[in-house]
JSON list of C-alpha atoms in Angstrom, two decimals:
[
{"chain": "A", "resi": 1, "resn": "UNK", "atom": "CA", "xyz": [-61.61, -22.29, 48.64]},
{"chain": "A", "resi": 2, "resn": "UNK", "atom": "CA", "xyz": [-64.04, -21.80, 45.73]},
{"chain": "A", "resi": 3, "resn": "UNK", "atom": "CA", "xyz": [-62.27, -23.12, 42.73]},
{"chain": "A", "resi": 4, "resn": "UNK", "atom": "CA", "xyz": [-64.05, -21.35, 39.61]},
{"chain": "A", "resi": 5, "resn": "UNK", "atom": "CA", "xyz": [-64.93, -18.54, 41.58]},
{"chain": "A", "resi": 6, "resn": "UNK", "atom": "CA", "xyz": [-62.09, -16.90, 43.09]},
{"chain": "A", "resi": 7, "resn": "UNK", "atom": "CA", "xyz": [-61.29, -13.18, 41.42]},
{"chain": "A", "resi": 8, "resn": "UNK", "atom": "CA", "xyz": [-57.71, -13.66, 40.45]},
{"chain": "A", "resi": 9, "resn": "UNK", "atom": "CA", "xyz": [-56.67, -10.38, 38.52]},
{"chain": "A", "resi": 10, "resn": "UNK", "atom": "CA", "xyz": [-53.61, -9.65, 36.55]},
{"chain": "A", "resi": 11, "resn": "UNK", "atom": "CA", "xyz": [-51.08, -7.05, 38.07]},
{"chain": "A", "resi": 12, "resn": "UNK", "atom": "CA", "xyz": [-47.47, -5.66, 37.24]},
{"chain": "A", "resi": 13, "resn": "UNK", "atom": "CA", "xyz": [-45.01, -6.23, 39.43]},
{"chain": "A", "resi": 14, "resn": "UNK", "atom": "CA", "xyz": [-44.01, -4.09, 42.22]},
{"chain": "A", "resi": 15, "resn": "UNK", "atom": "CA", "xyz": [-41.24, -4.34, 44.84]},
{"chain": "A", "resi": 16, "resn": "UNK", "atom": "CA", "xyz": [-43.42, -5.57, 47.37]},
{"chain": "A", "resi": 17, "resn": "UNK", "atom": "CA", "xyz": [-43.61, -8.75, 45.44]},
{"chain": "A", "resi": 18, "resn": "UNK", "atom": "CA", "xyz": [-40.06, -9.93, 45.15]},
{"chain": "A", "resi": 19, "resn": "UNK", "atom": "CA", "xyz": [-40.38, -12.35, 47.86]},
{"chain": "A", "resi": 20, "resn": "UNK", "atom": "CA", "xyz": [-43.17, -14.06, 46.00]},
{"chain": "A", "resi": 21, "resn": "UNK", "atom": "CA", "xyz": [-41.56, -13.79, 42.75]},
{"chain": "A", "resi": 22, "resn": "UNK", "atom": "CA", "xyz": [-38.67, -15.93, 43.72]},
{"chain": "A", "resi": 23, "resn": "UNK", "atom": "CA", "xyz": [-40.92, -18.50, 45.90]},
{"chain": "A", "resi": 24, "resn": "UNK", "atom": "CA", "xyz": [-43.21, -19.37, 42.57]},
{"chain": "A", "resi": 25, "resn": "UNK", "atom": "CA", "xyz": [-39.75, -19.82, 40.52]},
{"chain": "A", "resi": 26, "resn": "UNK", "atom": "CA", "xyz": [-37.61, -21.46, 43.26]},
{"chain": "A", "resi": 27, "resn": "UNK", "atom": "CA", "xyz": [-40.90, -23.88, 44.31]},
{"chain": "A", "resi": 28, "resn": "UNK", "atom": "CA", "xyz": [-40.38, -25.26, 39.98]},
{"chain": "A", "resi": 29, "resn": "UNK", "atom": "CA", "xyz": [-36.77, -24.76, 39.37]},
{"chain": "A", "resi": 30, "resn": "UNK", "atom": "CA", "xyz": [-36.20, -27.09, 42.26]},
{"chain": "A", "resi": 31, "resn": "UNK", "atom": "CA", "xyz": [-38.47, -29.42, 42.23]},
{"chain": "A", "resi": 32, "resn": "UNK", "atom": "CA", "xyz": [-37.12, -30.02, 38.27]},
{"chain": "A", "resi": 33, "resn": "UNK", "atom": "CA", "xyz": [-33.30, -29.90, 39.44]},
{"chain": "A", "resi": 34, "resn": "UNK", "atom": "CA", "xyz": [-32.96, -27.13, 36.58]},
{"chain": "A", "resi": 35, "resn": "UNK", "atom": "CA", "xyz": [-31.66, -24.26, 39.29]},
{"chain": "A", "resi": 36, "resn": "UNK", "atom": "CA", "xyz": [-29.08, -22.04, 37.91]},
{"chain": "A", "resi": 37, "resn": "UNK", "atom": "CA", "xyz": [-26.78, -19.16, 38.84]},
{"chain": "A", "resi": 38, "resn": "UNK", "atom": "CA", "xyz": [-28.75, -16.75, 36.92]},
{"chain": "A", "resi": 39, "resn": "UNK", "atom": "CA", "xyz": [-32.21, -17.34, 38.01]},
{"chain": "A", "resi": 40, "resn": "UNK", "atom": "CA", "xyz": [-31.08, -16.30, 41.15]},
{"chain": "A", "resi": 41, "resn": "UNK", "atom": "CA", "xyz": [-29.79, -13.06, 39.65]},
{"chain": "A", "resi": 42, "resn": "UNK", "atom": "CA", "xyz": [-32.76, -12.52, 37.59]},
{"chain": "A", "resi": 43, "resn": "UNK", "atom": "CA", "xyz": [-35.14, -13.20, 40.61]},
{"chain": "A", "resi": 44, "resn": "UNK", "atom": "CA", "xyz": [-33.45, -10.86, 43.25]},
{"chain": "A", "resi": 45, "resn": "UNK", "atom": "CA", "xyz": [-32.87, -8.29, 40.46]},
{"chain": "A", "resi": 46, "resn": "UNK", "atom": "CA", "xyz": [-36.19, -8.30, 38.57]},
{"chain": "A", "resi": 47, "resn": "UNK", "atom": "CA", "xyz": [-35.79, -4.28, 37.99]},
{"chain": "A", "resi": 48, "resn": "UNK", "atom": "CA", "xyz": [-33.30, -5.22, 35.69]},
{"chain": "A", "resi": 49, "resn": "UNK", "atom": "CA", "xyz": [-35.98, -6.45, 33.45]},
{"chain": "A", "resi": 50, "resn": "UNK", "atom": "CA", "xyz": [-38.28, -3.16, 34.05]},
{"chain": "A", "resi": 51, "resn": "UNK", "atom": "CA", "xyz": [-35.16, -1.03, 33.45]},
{"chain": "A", "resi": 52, "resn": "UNK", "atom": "CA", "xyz": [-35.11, -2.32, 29.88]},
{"chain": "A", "resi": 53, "resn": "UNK", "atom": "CA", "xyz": [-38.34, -1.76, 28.66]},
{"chain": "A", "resi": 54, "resn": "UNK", "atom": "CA", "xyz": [-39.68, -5.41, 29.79]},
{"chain": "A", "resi": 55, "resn": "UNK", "atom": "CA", "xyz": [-42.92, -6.24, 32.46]},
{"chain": "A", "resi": 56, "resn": "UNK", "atom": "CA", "xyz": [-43.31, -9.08, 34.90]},
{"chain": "A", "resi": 57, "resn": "UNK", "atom": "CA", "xyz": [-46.88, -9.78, 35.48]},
{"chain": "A", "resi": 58, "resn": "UNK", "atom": "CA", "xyz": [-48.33, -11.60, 38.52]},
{"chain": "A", "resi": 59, "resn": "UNK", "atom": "CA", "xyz": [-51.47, -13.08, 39.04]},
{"chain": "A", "resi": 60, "resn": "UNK", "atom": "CA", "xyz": [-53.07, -12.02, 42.06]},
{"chain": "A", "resi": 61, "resn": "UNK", "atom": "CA", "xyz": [-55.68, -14.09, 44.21]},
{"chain": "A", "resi": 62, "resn": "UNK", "atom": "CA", "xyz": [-58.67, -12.13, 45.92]},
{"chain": "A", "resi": 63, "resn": "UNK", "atom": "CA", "xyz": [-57.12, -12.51, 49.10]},
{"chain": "A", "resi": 64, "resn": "UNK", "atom": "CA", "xyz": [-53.46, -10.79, 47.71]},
{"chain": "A", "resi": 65, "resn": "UNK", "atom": "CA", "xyz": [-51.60, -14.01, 47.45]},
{"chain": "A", "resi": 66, "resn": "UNK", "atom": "CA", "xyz": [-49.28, -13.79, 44.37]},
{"chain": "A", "resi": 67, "resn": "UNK", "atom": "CA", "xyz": [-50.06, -17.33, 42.51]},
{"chain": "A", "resi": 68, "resn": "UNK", "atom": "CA", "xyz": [-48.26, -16.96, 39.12]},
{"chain": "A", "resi": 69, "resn": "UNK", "atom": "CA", "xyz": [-45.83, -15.00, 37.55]},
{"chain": "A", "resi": 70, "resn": "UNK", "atom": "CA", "xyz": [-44.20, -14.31, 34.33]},
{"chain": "A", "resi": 71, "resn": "UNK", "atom": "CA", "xyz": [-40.88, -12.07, 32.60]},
{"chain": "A", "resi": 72, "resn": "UNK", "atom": "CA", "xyz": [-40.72, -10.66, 29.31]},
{"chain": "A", "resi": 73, "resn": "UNK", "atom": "CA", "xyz": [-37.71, -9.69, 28.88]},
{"chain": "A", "resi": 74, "resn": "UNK", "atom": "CA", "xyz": [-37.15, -6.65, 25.84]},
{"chain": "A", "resi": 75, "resn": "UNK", "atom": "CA", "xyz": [-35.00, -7.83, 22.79]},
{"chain": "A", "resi": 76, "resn": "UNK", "atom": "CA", "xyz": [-35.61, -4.74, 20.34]},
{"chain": "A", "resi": 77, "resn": "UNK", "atom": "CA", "xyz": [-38.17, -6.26, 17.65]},
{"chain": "A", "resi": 78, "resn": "UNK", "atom": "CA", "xyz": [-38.80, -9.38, 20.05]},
{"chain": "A", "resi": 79, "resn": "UNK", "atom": "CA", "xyz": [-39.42, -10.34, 23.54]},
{"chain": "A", "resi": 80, "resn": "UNK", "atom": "CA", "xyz": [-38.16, -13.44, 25.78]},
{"chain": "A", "resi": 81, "resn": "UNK", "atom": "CA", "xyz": [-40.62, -14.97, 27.91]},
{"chain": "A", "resi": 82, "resn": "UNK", "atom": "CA", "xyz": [-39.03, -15.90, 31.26]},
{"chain": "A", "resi": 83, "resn": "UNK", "atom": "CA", "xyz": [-39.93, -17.60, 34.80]},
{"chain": "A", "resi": 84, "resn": "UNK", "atom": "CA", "xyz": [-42.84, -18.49, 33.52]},
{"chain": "A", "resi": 85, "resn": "UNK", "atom": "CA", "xyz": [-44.52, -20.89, 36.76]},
{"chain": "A", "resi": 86, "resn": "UNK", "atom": "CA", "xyz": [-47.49, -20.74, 38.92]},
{"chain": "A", "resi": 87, "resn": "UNK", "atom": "CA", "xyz": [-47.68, -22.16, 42.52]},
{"chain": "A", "resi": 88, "resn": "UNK", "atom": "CA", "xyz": [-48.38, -25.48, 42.45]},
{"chain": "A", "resi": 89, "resn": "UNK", "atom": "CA", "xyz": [-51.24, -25.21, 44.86]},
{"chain": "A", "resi": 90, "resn": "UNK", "atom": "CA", "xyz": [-53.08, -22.94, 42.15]},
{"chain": "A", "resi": 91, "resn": "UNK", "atom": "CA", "xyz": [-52.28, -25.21, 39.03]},
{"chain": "A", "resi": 92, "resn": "UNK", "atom": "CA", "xyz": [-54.97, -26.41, 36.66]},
{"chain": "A", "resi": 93, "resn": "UNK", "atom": "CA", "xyz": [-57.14, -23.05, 37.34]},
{"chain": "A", "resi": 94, "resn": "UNK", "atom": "CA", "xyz": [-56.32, -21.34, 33.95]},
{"chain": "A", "resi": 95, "resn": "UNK", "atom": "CA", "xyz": [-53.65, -18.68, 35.60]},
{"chain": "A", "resi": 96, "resn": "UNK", "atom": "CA", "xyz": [-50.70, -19.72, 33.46]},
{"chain": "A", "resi": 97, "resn": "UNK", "atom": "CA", "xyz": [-53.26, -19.44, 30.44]},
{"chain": "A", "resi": 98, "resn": "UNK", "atom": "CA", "xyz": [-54.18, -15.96, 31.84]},
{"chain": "A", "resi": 99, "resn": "UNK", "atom": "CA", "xyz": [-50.64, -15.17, 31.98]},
{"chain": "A", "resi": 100, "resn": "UNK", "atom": "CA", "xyz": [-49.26, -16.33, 28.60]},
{"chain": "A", "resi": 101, "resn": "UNK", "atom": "CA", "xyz": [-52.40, -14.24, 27.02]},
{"chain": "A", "resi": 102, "resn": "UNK", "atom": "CA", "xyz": [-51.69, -10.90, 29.29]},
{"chain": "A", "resi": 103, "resn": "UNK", "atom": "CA", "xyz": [-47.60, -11.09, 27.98]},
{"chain": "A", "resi": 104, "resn": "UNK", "atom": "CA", "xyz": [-48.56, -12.07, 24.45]},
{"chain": "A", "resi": 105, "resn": "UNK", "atom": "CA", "xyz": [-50.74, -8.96, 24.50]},
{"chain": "A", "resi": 106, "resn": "UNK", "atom": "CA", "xyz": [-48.32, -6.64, 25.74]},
{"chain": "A", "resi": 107, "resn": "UNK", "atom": "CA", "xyz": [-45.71, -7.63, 23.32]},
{"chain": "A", "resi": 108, "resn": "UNK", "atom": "CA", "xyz": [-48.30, -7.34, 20.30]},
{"chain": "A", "resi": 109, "resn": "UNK", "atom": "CA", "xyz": [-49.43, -3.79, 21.64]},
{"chain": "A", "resi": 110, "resn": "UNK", "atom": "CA", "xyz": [-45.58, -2.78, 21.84]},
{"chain": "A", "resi": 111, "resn": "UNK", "atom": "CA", "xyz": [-45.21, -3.93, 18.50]},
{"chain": "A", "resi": 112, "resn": "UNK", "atom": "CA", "xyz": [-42.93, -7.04, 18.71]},
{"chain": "A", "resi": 113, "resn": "UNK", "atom": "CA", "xyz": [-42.38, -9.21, 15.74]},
{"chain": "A", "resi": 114, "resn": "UNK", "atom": "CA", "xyz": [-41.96, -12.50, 18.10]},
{"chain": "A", "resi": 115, "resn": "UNK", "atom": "CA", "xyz": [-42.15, -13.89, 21.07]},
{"chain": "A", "resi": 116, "resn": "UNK", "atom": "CA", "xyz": [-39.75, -16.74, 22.06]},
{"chain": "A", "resi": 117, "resn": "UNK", "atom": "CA", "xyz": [-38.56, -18.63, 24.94]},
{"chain": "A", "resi": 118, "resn": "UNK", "atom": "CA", "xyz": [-36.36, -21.34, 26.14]},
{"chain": "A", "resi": 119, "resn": "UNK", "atom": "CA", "xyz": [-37.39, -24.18, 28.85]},
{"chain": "A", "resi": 120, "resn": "UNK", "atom": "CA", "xyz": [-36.17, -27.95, 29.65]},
{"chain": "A", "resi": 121, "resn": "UNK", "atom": "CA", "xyz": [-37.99, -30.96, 28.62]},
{"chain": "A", "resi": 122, "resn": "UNK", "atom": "CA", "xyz": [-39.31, -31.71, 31.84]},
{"chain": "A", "resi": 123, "resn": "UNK", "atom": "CA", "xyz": [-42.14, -29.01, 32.39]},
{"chain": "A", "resi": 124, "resn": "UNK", "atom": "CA", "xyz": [-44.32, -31.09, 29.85]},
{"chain": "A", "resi": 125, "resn": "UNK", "atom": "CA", "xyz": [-47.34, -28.74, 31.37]},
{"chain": "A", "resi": 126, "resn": "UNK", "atom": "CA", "xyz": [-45.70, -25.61, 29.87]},
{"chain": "A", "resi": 127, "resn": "UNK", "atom": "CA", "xyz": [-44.56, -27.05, 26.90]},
{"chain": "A", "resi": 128, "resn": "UNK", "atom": "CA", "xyz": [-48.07, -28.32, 26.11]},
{"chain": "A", "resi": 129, "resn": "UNK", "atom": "CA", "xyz": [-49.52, -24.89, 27.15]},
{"chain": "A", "resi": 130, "resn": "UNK", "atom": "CA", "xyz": [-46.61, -22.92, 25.01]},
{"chain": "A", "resi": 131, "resn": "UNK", "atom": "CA", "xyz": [-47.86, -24.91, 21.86]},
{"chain": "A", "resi": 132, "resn": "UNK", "atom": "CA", "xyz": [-51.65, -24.22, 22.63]},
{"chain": "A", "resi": 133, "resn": "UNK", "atom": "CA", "xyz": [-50.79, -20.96, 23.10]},
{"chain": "A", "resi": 134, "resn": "UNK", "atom": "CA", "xyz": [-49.01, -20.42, 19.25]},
{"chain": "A", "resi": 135, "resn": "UNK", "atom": "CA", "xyz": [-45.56, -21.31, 20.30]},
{"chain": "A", "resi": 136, "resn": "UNK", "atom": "CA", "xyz": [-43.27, -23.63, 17.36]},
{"chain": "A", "resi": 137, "resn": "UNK", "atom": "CA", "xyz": [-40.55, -25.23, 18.12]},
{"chain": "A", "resi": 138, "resn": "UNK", "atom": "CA", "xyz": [-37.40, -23.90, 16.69]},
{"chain": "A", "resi": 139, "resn": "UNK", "atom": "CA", "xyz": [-33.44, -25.16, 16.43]},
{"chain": "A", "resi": 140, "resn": "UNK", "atom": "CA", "xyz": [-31.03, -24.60, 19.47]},
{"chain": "A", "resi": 141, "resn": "UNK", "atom": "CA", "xyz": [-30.56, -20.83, 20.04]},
{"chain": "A", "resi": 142, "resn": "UNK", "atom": "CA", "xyz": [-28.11, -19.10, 22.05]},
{"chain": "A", "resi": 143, "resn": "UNK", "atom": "CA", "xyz": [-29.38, -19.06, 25.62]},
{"chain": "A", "resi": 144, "resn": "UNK", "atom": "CA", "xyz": [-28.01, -18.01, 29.07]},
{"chain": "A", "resi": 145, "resn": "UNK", "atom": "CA", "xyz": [-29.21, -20.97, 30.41]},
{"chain": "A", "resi": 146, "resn": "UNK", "atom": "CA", "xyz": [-27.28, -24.05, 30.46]},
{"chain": "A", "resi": 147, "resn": "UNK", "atom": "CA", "xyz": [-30.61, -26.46, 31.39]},
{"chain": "A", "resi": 148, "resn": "UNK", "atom": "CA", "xyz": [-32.63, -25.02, 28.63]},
{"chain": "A", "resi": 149, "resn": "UNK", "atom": "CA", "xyz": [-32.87, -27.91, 25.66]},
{"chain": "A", "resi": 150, "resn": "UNK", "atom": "CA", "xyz": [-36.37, -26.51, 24.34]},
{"chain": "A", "resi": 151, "resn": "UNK", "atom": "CA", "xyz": [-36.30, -23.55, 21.98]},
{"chain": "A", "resi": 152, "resn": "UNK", "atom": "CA", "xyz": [-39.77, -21.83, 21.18]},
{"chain": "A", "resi": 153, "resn": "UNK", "atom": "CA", "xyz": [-41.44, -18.61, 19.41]},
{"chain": "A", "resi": 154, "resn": "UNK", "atom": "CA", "xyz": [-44.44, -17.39, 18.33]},
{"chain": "A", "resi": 155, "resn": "UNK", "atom": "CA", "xyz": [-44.68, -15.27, 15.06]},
{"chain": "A", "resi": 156, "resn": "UNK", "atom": "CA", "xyz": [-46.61, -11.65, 16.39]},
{"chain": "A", "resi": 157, "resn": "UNK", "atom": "CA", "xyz": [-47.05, -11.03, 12.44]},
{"chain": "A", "resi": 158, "resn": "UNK", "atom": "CA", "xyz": [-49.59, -14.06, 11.97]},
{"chain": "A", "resi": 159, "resn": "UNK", "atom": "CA", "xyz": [-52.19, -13.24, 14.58]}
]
């Protein structure tokens, strides 16, 4: 495979994808230990999201492969960034970055005030890329996710 050179393109999700949706989060959330009940729900209902306003983007390989993925999830005047992982066999090829930008754009062009997002201590790669990116760290915040122990946003006002 040609490393720099493949044409990976950004898409919305469709149904067709669910499978691959839930094999990008299930491949991290495992191999962390972090697995909860309502990944599971969120993965095998991801219309849920759409239904409320929100996107899930993908990142798409040349050859159709599904490589990365990530939720925002629709809070009114702010957005929630969710299952936010890329295949491990495509890491260190810029598609989270790709990603991160494509979901910070959306929310910005919808108007949002902020972005935020909660995560564990352990996926040091997202955390780094989340503070590269424009995410701050911010105090404890109610979350439907027992794992989470990092709280982040990014002020939409700023940029």
């Amino acid at each position: 495979m040609n490393k720099g050179g493949s044409q990976m393109k950004i898409i919305e999700y469709e149904t067709q994808y669910q499978d691959a949706i839930l094999e990008i989060s299930l491949e991290w959330l495992n191999k962390y230990d972090i697995l909860e009940e309502v990944d599971i729900e969120m993965l095998k209902y991801p219309e849920r999201i759409l239904e409320k306003d929100g996107h899930i983007f993908l990142a798409q390989e040349e050859d159709g492969e599904i490589s990365g993925m990530v939720m925002l999830e629709n809070h009114g005047e702010s957005c929630e960034v969710l299952k936010f992982g890329v295949r491990e066999i495509y890491q260190g090829r810029g598609i989270g970055r790709k990603l991160m930008r494509e979901a910070i754009h959306a929310a910005k062009a919808e108007g949002k005030k902020k972005l935020t997002l909660c995560s564990n201590h352990q996926l040091s790669s997202a955390l780094h890329l989340y503070q590269e990116m424009g995410f701050c760290y911010v105090d404890r915040v109610s979350s439907c996710f027992v794992m989470s122990d990092v709280f982040m946003e990014m002020d939409l006002g700023l940029k």
